[in-house]
Amino acid sequence: MLTMADTKGPPTPTSAPDLDILGDQVRIHPGGYIEPPAKKDGSHERNLVENMARFRKSPFDFLREVSLYVSGTGWRAYDDVVGQPIFYSGFTDQMKSAVLSTPILQEKISELTERRLSVEEAHGLLRSEDKEYTQKRALRMAAIEKSLREVADELTNKMICKLESKGFIRGAYYLCTQLLTRAYHQGIHVSSEEVLRLRSVAEEAAKKKQSIVFLPCHRSHVDYVSLQLICYRIGLALPTVVAGDNLNFPLVGQFLQHAGAMYIRRSFGDDTLYTTLVQSYIDTLLKNGYNFECFIEGGRSRTGKLLSPKFGILRFILDALLSGRVEDAIICPVSTQYDKVIETE
């Protein structure tokens, strides 16, 4: 569980401790640390992301922090990650190739090709009594398949996340933390016990090459940003996040795609090729043990309230498991609590 503090609350002291996750231990830097009060169940919450140094107040501290992210010092390097390898050159091409070569996509392309040939034969464009019928049909089949593969290639390129650069994700983490801690002055608070449990489960999942499917509630755009920040901070492989293609606009769209967003249409309609392509991508992610994230409500409430669940993406996950294409996956519900959601204003 993670909590966003009220935007009107008092800012945390700049000497507030940071949190190191080492194996199965939580290390709190002692300077200025005050043990948070225990809840009824004995658990504690700690601030995982605190306010960063401000250039006007402390230019030297600000420059020191920036240099730590640029050089990738300590946990910022994002090298020792729990989960399958991500953020390396060639990741996108490898993922794209895997998606386009899935058996279900190949079968669908063959099926659509046969349908198209049947339509053309019904309209007299291909005549069985023609002496060169077999040759013409084979050439037409090759042309249709090529066209469908080009469409699938273009759709895949727009859809898949492009986790290529660790330098980019370090910069993205720093930028998002700066923005988030200005909007929510008291930062992101997480349960230490839940963090340790999640890392323990993630380590077992990584050994078995299984995916963790995060299912957060969706009250704000901050939901997916905060979960990515937490995974980065505690050293988990970032999940691929299902996002509506309405977010895929210049600059922001590319930024999110390189930070883990996969774009899908709001409605698939009768486009069976696109539906199969989405299924192929989800199959590829789950089969190879990449973490995955989708919102159980489908979209933001825009009022800060919970919405009724929708099962669109969950159907794809369930189909991958029940068909046997994917052996298993781990479901991780995520509750994000806000004293106040900034978008409601």
mmCIF file of C-alpha atoms in Angstrom:
data_model
loop_
_atom_site.group_PDB
_atom_site.id
_atom_site.type_symbol
_atom_site.label_atom_id
_atom_site.label_comp_id
_atom_site.label_asym_id
_atom_site.label_seq_id
_atom_site.Cartn_x
_atom_site.Cartn_y
_atom_site.Cartn_z
ATOM 1 C CA MET A 1 0.000 0.000 0.000
ATOM 2 C CA LEU A 2 1.239 3.507 -0.741
ATOM 3 C CA THR A 3 -0.102 6.816 0.481
ATOM 4 C CA MET A 4 0.033 10.348 -0.938
ATOM 5 C CA ALA A 5 0.063 13.078 1.665
ATOM 6 C CA ASP A 6 -2.155 16.154 1.467
ATOM 7 C CA THR A 7 -0.886 18.950 -0.758
ATOM 8 C CA LYS A 8 -1.702 21.417 2.030
ATOM 9 C CA GLY A 9 0.348 19.579 4.639
ATOM 10 C CA PRO A 10 3.599 20.951 6.058
ATOM 11 C CA PRO A 11 6.734 20.107 4.077
ATOM 12 C CA THR A 12 8.995 17.412 5.470
ATOM 13 C CA PRO A 13 12.374 18.519 6.792
ATOM 14 C CA THR A 14 15.204 18.326 4.266
ATOM 15 C CA SER A 15 17.078 16.120 6.746
ATOM 16 C CA ALA A 16 14.436 13.425 6.527
ATOM 17 C CA PRO A 17 15.972 9.968 6.061
ATOM 18 C CA ASP A 18 16.229 8.054 2.852
ATOM 19 C CA LEU A 19 15.526 4.336 2.571
ATOM 20 C CA ASP A 20 17.887 1.613 1.364
ATOM 21 C CA ILE A 21 16.585 -1.848 0.518
ATOM 22 C CA LEU A 22 19.382 -4.396 0.834
ATOM 23 C CA GLY A 23 18.320 -7.994 0.449
ATOM 24 C CA ASP A 24 15.720 -8.621 3.123
ATOM 25 C CA GLN A 25 16.732 -5.648 5.281
ATOM 26 C CA VAL A 26 15.452 -2.087 5.440
ATOM 27 C CA ARG A 27 18.202 0.402 6.254
ATOM 28 C CA ILE A 28 17.128 3.848 7.442
ATOM 29 C CA HIS A 29 19.720 6.609 7.461
ATOM 30 C CA PRO A 30 19.553 7.883 11.057
ATOM 31 C CA GLY A 31 19.874 11.635 10.575
ATOM 32 C CA GLY A 32 16.683 13.312 11.797
ATOM 33 C CA TYR A 33 14.760 10.047 11.749
ATOM 34 C CA ILE A 34 11.703 9.703 13.944
ATOM 35 C CA GLU A 35 10.048 6.305 14.158
ATOM 36 C CA PRO A 36 6.532 6.618 12.708
ATOM 37 C CA PRO A 37 3.723 5.532 15.010
ATOM 38 C CA ALA A 38 2.702 1.927 14.652
ATOM 39 C CA LYS A 39 -0.735 1.101 13.321
ATOM 40 C CA LYS A 40 -3.132 -1.208 15.093
ATOM 41 C CA ASP A 41 -1.624 -4.182 13.274
ATOM 42 C CA GLY A 42 1.882 -3.164 14.356
ATOM 43 C CA SER A 43 3.042 -2.074 10.869
ATOM 44 C CA HIS A 44 4.858 1.182 10.110
ATOM 45 C CA GLU A 45 4.857 3.549 7.166
ATOM 46 C CA ARG A 46 8.013 5.262 5.935
ATOM 47 C CA ASN A 47 8.572 8.051 3.444
ATOM 48 C CA LEU A 48 10.099 6.437 0.372
ATOM 49 C CA VAL A 49 10.436 9.591 -1.719
ATOM 50 C CA GLU A 50 11.267 12.824 0.076
ATOM 51 C CA ASN A 51 11.644 16.415 -1.057
ATOM 52 C CA MET A 52 14.735 16.959 -3.171
ATOM 53 C CA ALA A 53 17.189 19.825 -2.747
ATOM 54 C CA ARG A 54 16.099 23.135 -4.292
ATOM 55 C CA PHE A 55 18.541 25.152 -6.376
ATOM 56 C CA ARG A 56 17.561 28.512 -4.859
ATOM 57 C CA LYS A 57 17.794 27.298 -1.281
ATOM 58 C CA SER A 58 20.848 25.069 -1.598
ATOM 59 C CA PRO A 59 22.538 25.159 -5.014
ATOM 60 C CA PHE A 60 25.436 22.913 -3.963
ATOM 61 C CA ASP A 61 23.124 20.201 -2.604
ATOM 62 C CA PHE A 62 21.017 20.475 -5.747
ATOM 63 C CA LEU A 63 24.047 20.031 -8.018
ATOM 64 C CA ARG A 64 25.297 17.150 -5.864
ATOM 65 C CA GLU A 65 21.958 15.348 -6.226
ATOM 66 C CA VAL A 66 21.906 15.893 -9.984
ATOM 67 C CA SER A 67 25.455 14.522 -10.273
ATOM 68 C CA LEU A 68 24.456 11.382 -8.363
ATOM 69 C CA TYR A 69 21.723 10.654 -10.910
ATOM 70 C CA VAL A 70 23.896 11.525 -13.915
ATOM 71 C CA SER A 71 26.688 9.223 -12.727
ATOM 72 C CA GLY A 72 24.282 6.528 -11.530
ATOM 73 C CA THR A 73 25.667 6.297 -8.012
ATOM 74 C CA GLY A 74 24.381 3.525 -5.735
ATOM 75 C CA TRP A 75 20.769 2.431 -6.268
ATOM 76 C CA ARG A 76 20.352 5.108 -8.944
ATOM 77 C CA ALA A 77 22.399 2.979 -11.370
ATOM 78 C CA TYR A 78 19.485 0.535 -11.558
ATOM 79 C CA ASP A 79 21.875 -2.333 -12.318
ATOM 80 C CA ASP A 80 21.009 -4.981 -9.728
ATOM 81 C CA VAL A 81 17.300 -5.279 -10.549
ATOM 82 C CA VAL A 82 14.974 -7.992 -9.259
ATOM 83 C CA GLY A 83 13.257 -9.327 -12.365
ATOM 84 C CA GLN A 84 14.002 -9.883 -16.027
ATOM 85 C CA PRO A 85 16.619 -7.663 -17.743
ATOM 86 C CA ILE A 86 15.290 -4.367 -19.132
ATOM 87 C CA PHE A 87 16.848 -1.077 -20.258
ATOM 88 C CA TYR A 88 19.474 -2.328 -22.653
ATOM 89 C CA SER A 89 20.193 -1.496 -26.278
ATOM 90 C CA GLY A 90 18.121 -3.690 -28.568
ATOM 91 C CA PHE A 91 15.354 -4.405 -26.053
ATOM 92 C CA THR A 92 12.660 -2.865 -28.277
ATOM 93 C CA ASP A 93 13.684 -4.756 -31.418
ATOM 94 C CA GLN A 94 13.883 -8.007 -29.487
ATOM 95 C CA MET A 95 10.429 -7.504 -27.980
ATOM 96 C CA LYS A 96 8.936 -6.460 -31.313
ATOM 97 C CA SER A 97 10.358 -9.538 -33.035
ATOM 98 C CA ALA A 98 8.978 -11.812 -30.302
ATOM 99 C CA VAL A 99 5.489 -10.274 -30.559
ATOM 100 C CA LEU A 100 5.317 -10.538 -34.351
ATOM 101 C CA SER A 101 6.475 -14.167 -34.354
ATOM 102 C CA THR A 102 3.893 -15.532 -31.880
ATOM 103 C CA PRO A 103 1.923 -18.513 -33.248
ATOM 104 C CA ILE A 104 -1.482 -16.941 -32.527
ATOM 105 C CA LEU A 105 -0.593 -13.855 -34.581
ATOM 106 C CA GLN A 106 0.744 -15.946 -37.463
ATOM 107 C CA GLU A 107 -2.431 -18.039 -37.434
ATOM 108 C CA LYS A 108 -4.611 -14.921 -37.417
ATOM 109 C CA ILE A 109 -2.726 -13.431 -40.386
ATOM 110 C CA SER A 110 -3.194 -16.690 -42.317
ATOM 111 C CA GLU A 111 -6.879 -16.744 -41.388
ATOM 112 C CA LEU A 112 -7.445 -13.143 -42.501
ATOM 113 C CA THR A 113 -5.574 -13.824 -45.735
ATOM 114 C CA GLU A 114 -7.839 -16.767 -46.537
ATOM 115 C CA ARG A 115 -10.907 -14.664 -45.757
ATOM 116 C CA ARG A 116 -9.736 -11.945 -48.127
ATOM 117 C CA LEU A 117 -9.049 -14.459 -50.893
ATOM 118 C CA SER A 118 -12.513 -15.928 -50.428
ATOM 119 C CA VAL A 119 -14.058 -12.462 -50.811
ATOM 120 C CA GLU A 120 -12.051 -11.760 -53.960
ATOM 121 C CA GLU A 121 -13.034 -15.121 -55.432
ATOM 122 C CA ALA A 122 -16.699 -14.416 -54.618
ATOM 123 C CA HIS A 123 -16.444 -11.098 -56.473
ATOM 124 C CA GLY A 124 -14.791 -12.720 -59.478
ATOM 125 C CA LEU A 125 -11.367 -11.153 -58.984
ATOM 126 C CA LEU A 126 -9.899 -14.663 -58.858
ATOM 127 C CA ARG A 127 -11.446 -17.311 -61.103
ATOM 128 C CA SER A 128 -10.893 -21.000 -60.440
ATOM 129 C CA GLU A 129 -11.377 -21.824 -64.133
ATOM 130 C CA ASP A 130 -8.444 -19.583 -65.044
ATOM 131 C CA LYS A 131 -5.434 -21.602 -66.263
ATOM 132 C CA GLU A 132 -3.090 -19.548 -64.078
ATOM 133 C CA TYR A 133 -5.423 -19.612 -61.083
ATOM 134 C CA THR A 134 -2.992 -21.423 -58.748
ATOM 135 C CA GLN A 135 -0.126 -19.067 -59.560
ATOM 136 C CA LYS A 136 -2.266 -15.932 -59.302
ATOM 137 C CA ARG A 137 -3.754 -17.104 -56.010
ATOM 138 C CA ALA A 138 -0.310 -17.777 -54.551
ATOM 139 C CA LEU A 139 0.937 -14.338 -55.619
ATOM 140 C CA ARG A 140 -2.177 -12.648 -54.241
ATOM 141 C CA MET A 141 -1.844 -14.566 -50.967
ATOM 142 C CA ALA A 142 1.776 -13.446 -50.594
ATOM 143 C CA ALA A 143 0.780 -9.813 -51.276
ATOM 144 C CA ILE A 144 -2.037 -9.886 -48.707
ATOM 145 C CA GLU A 145 0.152 -11.519 -46.061
ATOM 146 C CA LYS A 146 2.880 -8.958 -46.680
ATOM 147 C CA SER A 147 0.365 -6.128 -46.305
ATOM 148 C CA LEU A 148 -1.006 -7.566 -43.052
ATOM 149 C CA ARG A 149 2.490 -8.034 -41.638
ATOM 150 C CA GLU A 150 3.336 -4.415 -42.459
ATOM 151 C CA VAL A 151 0.178 -3.266 -40.670
ATOM 152 C CA ALA A 152 1.018 -5.491 -37.670
ATOM 153 C CA ASP A 153 4.572 -4.134 -37.633
ATOM 154 C CA GLU A 154 3.339 -0.521 -37.617
ATOM 155 C CA LEU A 155 0.742 -1.197 -34.906
ATOM 156 C CA THR A 156 3.307 -3.014 -32.767
ATOM 157 C CA ASN A 157 5.774 -0.148 -33.038
ATOM 158 C CA LYS A 158 3.113 2.276 -31.781
ATOM 159 C CA MET A 159 2.004 -0.075 -29.006
ATOM 160 C CA ILE A 160 5.037 -1.530 -27.262
ATOM 161 C CA CYS A 161 7.056 0.183 -24.559
ATOM 162 C CA LYS A 162 10.649 1.025 -25.447
ATOM 163 C CA LEU A 163 12.875 0.422 -22.428
ATOM 164 C CA GLU A 164 16.260 1.169 -23.973
ATOM 165 C CA SER A 165 18.252 3.599 -21.815
ATOM 166 C CA LYS A 166 19.177 3.546 -18.125
ATOM 167 C CA GLY A 167 20.355 7.140 -18.457
ATOM 168 C CA PHE A 168 16.880 8.130 -19.599
ATOM 169 C CA ILE A 169 15.109 6.346 -16.748
ATOM 170 C CA ARG A 170 17.440 7.908 -14.154
ATOM 171 C CA GLY A 171 16.629 11.339 -15.548
ATOM 172 C CA ALA A 172 12.915 10.505 -15.713
ATOM 173 C CA TYR A 173 12.940 9.342 -12.082
ATOM 174 C CA TYR A 174 14.626 12.546 -10.927
ATOM 175 C CA LEU A 175 12.266 14.767 -12.957
ATOM 176 C CA CYS A 176 9.112 12.966 -11.799
ATOM 177 C CA THR A 177 10.260 13.006 -8.173
ATOM 178 C CA GLN A 178 10.872 16.741 -8.367
ATOM 179 C CA LEU A 179 7.387 17.333 -9.783
ATOM 180 C CA LEU A 180 5.638 14.890 -7.466
ATOM 181 C CA THR A 181 7.162 16.204 -4.263
ATOM 182 C CA ARG A 182 6.103 19.718 -5.235
ATOM 183 C CA ALA A 183 2.506 18.600 -5.739
ATOM 184 C CA TYR A 184 2.480 16.316 -2.673
ATOM 185 C CA HIS A 185 4.879 17.921 -0.235
ATOM 186 C CA GLN A 186 5.111 14.996 2.165
ATOM 187 C CA GLY A 187 6.130 12.537 -0.521
ATOM 188 C CA ILE A 188 5.202 8.887 -1.020
ATOM 189 C CA HIS A 189 4.743 6.729 2.061
ATOM 190 C CA VAL A 190 4.874 2.950 1.840
ATOM 191 C CA SER A 191 4.562 0.115 4.320
ATOM 192 C CA SER A 192 8.030 -1.311 4.986
ATOM 193 C CA GLU A 193 6.592 -4.747 5.639
ATOM 194 C CA GLU A 194 4.760 -4.732 2.307
ATOM 195 C CA VAL A 195 7.890 -3.597 0.461
ATOM 196 C CA LEU A 196 9.920 -6.455 1.921
ATOM 197 C CA ARG A 197 7.198 -8.938 1.125
ATOM 198 C CA LEU A 198 6.953 -7.666 -2.440
ATOM 199 C CA ARG A 199 10.713 -7.970 -2.968
ATOM 200 C CA SER A 200 10.673 -11.493 -1.556
ATOM 201 C CA VAL A 201 7.863 -12.509 -3.941
ATOM 202 C CA ALA A 202 9.637 -10.751 -6.842
ATOM 203 C CA GLU A 203 12.827 -12.712 -6.199
ATOM 204 C CA GLU A 204 10.940 -16.017 -6.326
ATOM 205 C CA ALA A 205 9.076 -14.890 -9.445
ATOM 206 C CA ALA A 206 12.350 -13.930 -11.156
ATOM 207 C CA LYS A 207 13.778 -17.400 -10.498
ATOM 208 C CA LYS A 208 10.704 -19.026 -12.059
ATOM 209 C CA LYS A 209 10.579 -16.400 -14.848
ATOM 210 C CA GLN A 210 7.072 -15.380 -13.830
ATOM 211 C CA SER A 211 5.482 -11.954 -14.131
ATOM 212 C CA ILE A 212 4.013 -9.833 -11.360
ATOM 213 C CA VAL A 213 0.749 -8.305 -12.541
ATOM 214 C CA PHE A 214 0.154 -5.077 -10.597
ATOM 215 C CA LEU A 215 -3.515 -4.104 -10.294
ATOM 216 C CA PRO A 216 -3.723 -0.572 -8.821
ATOM 217 C CA CYS A 217 -6.809 1.534 -8.340
ATOM 218 C CA HIS A 218 -6.949 4.550 -10.664
ATOM 219 C CA ARG A 219 -7.912 7.856 -9.106
ATOM 220 C CA SER A 220 -5.214 10.043 -10.597
ATOM 221 C CA HIS A 221 -2.494 10.245 -13.238
ATOM 222 C CA VAL A 222 -0.124 10.077 -10.280
ATOM 223 C CA ASP A 223 -1.073 6.398 -9.748
ATOM 224 C CA TYR A 224 1.106 4.961 -12.488
ATOM 225 C CA VAL A 225 3.872 7.506 -11.926
ATOM 226 C CA SER A 226 4.127 6.696 -8.210
ATOM 227 C CA LEU A 227 4.198 2.927 -8.766
ATOM 228 C CA GLN A 228 6.982 3.269 -11.347
ATOM 229 C CA LEU A 229 8.927 5.458 -8.912
ATOM 230 C CA ILE A 230 8.522 2.897 -6.132
ATOM 231 C CA CYS A 231 9.616 -0.027 -8.314
ATOM 232 C CA TYR A 232 12.653 1.943 -9.461
ATOM 233 C CA ARG A 233 13.515 3.021 -5.928
ATOM 234 C CA ILE A 234 13.351 -0.450 -4.383
ATOM 235 C CA GLY A 235 15.076 -2.141 -7.310
ATOM 236 C CA LEU A 236 12.245 -4.038 -9.015
ATOM 237 C CA ALA A 237 11.977 -4.374 -12.787
ATOM 238 C CA LEU A 238 9.585 -1.667 -13.975
ATOM 239 C CA PRO A 239 6.222 -3.025 -15.121
ATOM 240 C CA THR A 240 4.843 -2.434 -18.589
ATOM 241 C CA VAL A 241 1.835 -0.156 -17.990
ATOM 242 C CA VAL A 242 -1.333 -0.339 -20.095
ATOM 243 C CA ALA A 243 -2.242 3.208 -21.210
ATOM 244 C CA GLY A 244 -4.893 4.640 -23.507
ATOM 245 C CA ASP A 245 -3.603 5.911 -26.840
ATOM 246 C CA ASN A 246 -5.108 9.323 -25.979
ATOM 247 C CA LEU A 247 -1.885 9.900 -24.003
ATOM 248 C CA ASN A 248 0.260 9.213 -27.053
ATOM 249 C CA PHE A 249 0.735 12.792 -28.194
ATOM 250 C CA PRO A 250 4.023 14.544 -29.069
ATOM 251 C CA LEU A 251 6.767 14.601 -26.407
ATOM 252 C CA VAL A 252 4.624 13.227 -23.561
ATOM 253 C CA GLY A 253 3.734 10.112 -25.541
ATOM 254 C CA GLN A 254 7.363 9.277 -26.333
ATOM 255 C CA PHE A 255 8.434 10.057 -22.773
ATOM 256 C CA LEU A 256 5.879 7.663 -21.280
ATOM 257 C CA GLN A 257 6.603 4.977 -23.869
ATOM 258 C CA HIS A 258 10.303 4.990 -22.954
ATOM 259 C CA ALA A 259 9.330 4.835 -19.272
ATOM 260 C CA GLY A 260 7.186 1.712 -19.641
ATOM 261 C CA ALA A 261 3.816 2.653 -21.205
ATOM 262 C CA MET A 262 2.150 0.407 -23.785
ATOM 263 C CA TYR A 263 -0.540 2.187 -25.780
ATOM 264 C CA ILE A 264 -3.812 0.543 -26.726
ATOM 265 C CA ARG A 265 -7.016 1.837 -28.260
ATOM 266 C CA ARG A 266 -9.944 2.644 -26.026
ATOM 267 C CA SER A 267 -12.113 0.377 -28.166
ATOM 268 C CA PHE A 268 -11.012 -2.477 -30.437
ATOM 269 C CA GLY A 269 -14.304 -2.811 -32.309
ATOM 270 C CA ASP A 270 -14.240 -5.669 -34.834
ATOM 271 C CA ASP A 271 -10.529 -5.329 -35.592
ATOM 272 C CA THR A 272 -9.487 -8.935 -34.977
ATOM 273 C CA LEU A 273 -5.903 -8.319 -36.097
ATOM 274 C CA TYR A 274 -5.451 -5.576 -33.493
ATOM 275 C CA THR A 275 -7.102 -7.690 -30.782
ATOM 276 C CA THR A 276 -4.771 -10.599 -31.577
ATOM 277 C CA LEU A 277 -1.797 -8.247 -31.576
ATOM 278 C CA VAL A 278 -2.627 -7.010 -28.057
ATOM 279 C CA GLN A 279 -3.028 -10.635 -26.941
ATOM 280 C CA SER A 280 0.325 -11.507 -28.530
ATOM 281 C CA TYR A 281 2.083 -8.670 -26.709
ATOM 282 C CA ILE A 282 0.590 -9.601 -23.334
ATOM 283 C CA ASP A 283 1.459 -13.276 -23.968
ATOM 284 C CA THR A 284 5.050 -12.303 -24.752
ATOM 285 C CA LEU A 285 5.380 -10.203 -21.608
ATOM 286 C CA LEU A 286 3.921 -12.857 -19.305
ATOM 287 C CA LYS A 287 5.726 -15.766 -20.959
ATOM 288 C CA ASN A 288 9.106 -14.076 -20.513
ATOM 289 C CA GLY A 289 8.471 -12.935 -16.937
ATOM 290 C CA TYR A 290 8.218 -9.182 -17.519
ATOM 291 C CA ASN A 291 6.186 -7.313 -14.914
ATOM 292 C CA PHE A 292 2.864 -5.925 -16.065
ATOM 293 C CA GLU A 293 0.457 -3.263 -14.810
ATOM 294 C CA CYS A 294 -3.131 -2.483 -15.691
ATOM 295 C CA PHE A 295 -5.913 -0.643 -13.906
ATOM 296 C CA ILE A 296 -8.838 -2.696 -12.691
ATOM 297 C CA GLU A 297 -11.171 0.269 -13.273
ATOM 298 C CA GLY A 298 -10.072 0.774 -16.871
ATOM 299 C CA GLY A 299 -9.825 4.567 -16.574
ATOM 300 C CA ARG A 300 -9.505 7.358 -14.035
ATOM 301 C CA SER A 301 -12.503 8.268 -11.924
ATOM 302 C CA ARG A 302 -11.660 12.015 -12.277
ATOM 303 C CA THR A 303 -13.392 12.578 -8.926
ATOM 304 C CA GLY A 304 -11.000 10.723 -6.625
ATOM 305 C CA LYS A 305 -13.520 7.922 -6.052
ATOM 306 C CA LEU A 306 -13.228 4.246 -6.908
ATOM 307 C CA LEU A 307 -15.078 2.967 -9.981
ATOM 308 C CA SER A 308 -16.594 -0.408 -10.746
ATOM 309 C CA PRO A 309 -14.083 -2.900 -12.130
ATOM 310 C CA LYS A 310 -13.744 -3.685 -15.815
ATOM 311 C CA PHE A 311 -12.273 -6.921 -17.051
ATOM 312 C CA GLY A 312 -11.018 -6.128 -20.571
ATOM 313 C CA ILE A 313 -7.276 -6.535 -20.008
ATOM 314 C CA LEU A 314 -7.827 -9.225 -17.367
ATOM 315 C CA ARG A 315 -9.529 -11.311 -20.063
ATOM 316 C CA PHE A 316 -6.324 -11.226 -22.104
ATOM 317 C CA ILE A 317 -4.310 -12.308 -19.065
ATOM 318 C CA LEU A 318 -6.771 -15.077 -18.233
ATOM 319 C CA ASP A 319 -6.808 -16.299 -21.842
ATOM 320 C CA ALA A 320 -3.003 -16.509 -21.849
ATOM 321 C CA LEU A 321 -3.062 -18.611 -18.661
ATOM 322 C CA LEU A 322 -6.027 -20.896 -19.400
ATOM 323 C CA SER A 323 -4.796 -21.638 -22.927
ATOM 324 C CA GLY A 324 -1.470 -22.866 -21.553
ATOM 325 C CA ARG A 325 0.569 -20.315 -23.506
ATOM 326 C CA VAL A 326 1.685 -18.876 -20.137
ATOM 327 C CA GLU A 327 2.374 -21.163 -17.193
ATOM 328 C CA ASP A 328 1.589 -18.797 -14.302
ATOM 329 C CA ALA A 329 1.616 -15.189 -13.088
ATOM 330 C CA ILE A 330 1.375 -13.417 -9.740
ATOM 331 C CA ILE A 331 -1.367 -10.879 -9.012
ATOM 332 C CA CYS A 332 -0.394 -7.922 -6.816
ATOM 333 C CA PRO A 333 -3.242 -5.558 -5.831
ATOM 334 C CA VAL A 334 -2.086 -1.999 -5.113
ATOM 335 C CA SER A 335 -4.020 0.531 -3.035
ATOM 336 C CA THR A 336 -3.095 4.191 -3.471
ATOM 337 C CA GLN A 337 -4.578 6.542 -0.888
ATOM 338 C CA TYR A 338 -4.749 10.326 -1.221
ATOM 339 C CA ASP A 339 -5.807 12.895 1.336
ATOM 340 C CA LYS A 340 -6.573 15.015 -1.723
ATOM 341 C CA VAL A 341 -6.362 14.265 -5.450
ATOM 342 C CA ILE A 342 -4.951 17.319 -7.221
ATOM 343 C CA GLU A 343 -6.881 16.754 -10.488
ATOM 344 C CA THR A 344 -10.258 17.186 -8.792
ATOM 345 C CA GLU A 345 -9.595 20.928 -8.538
#
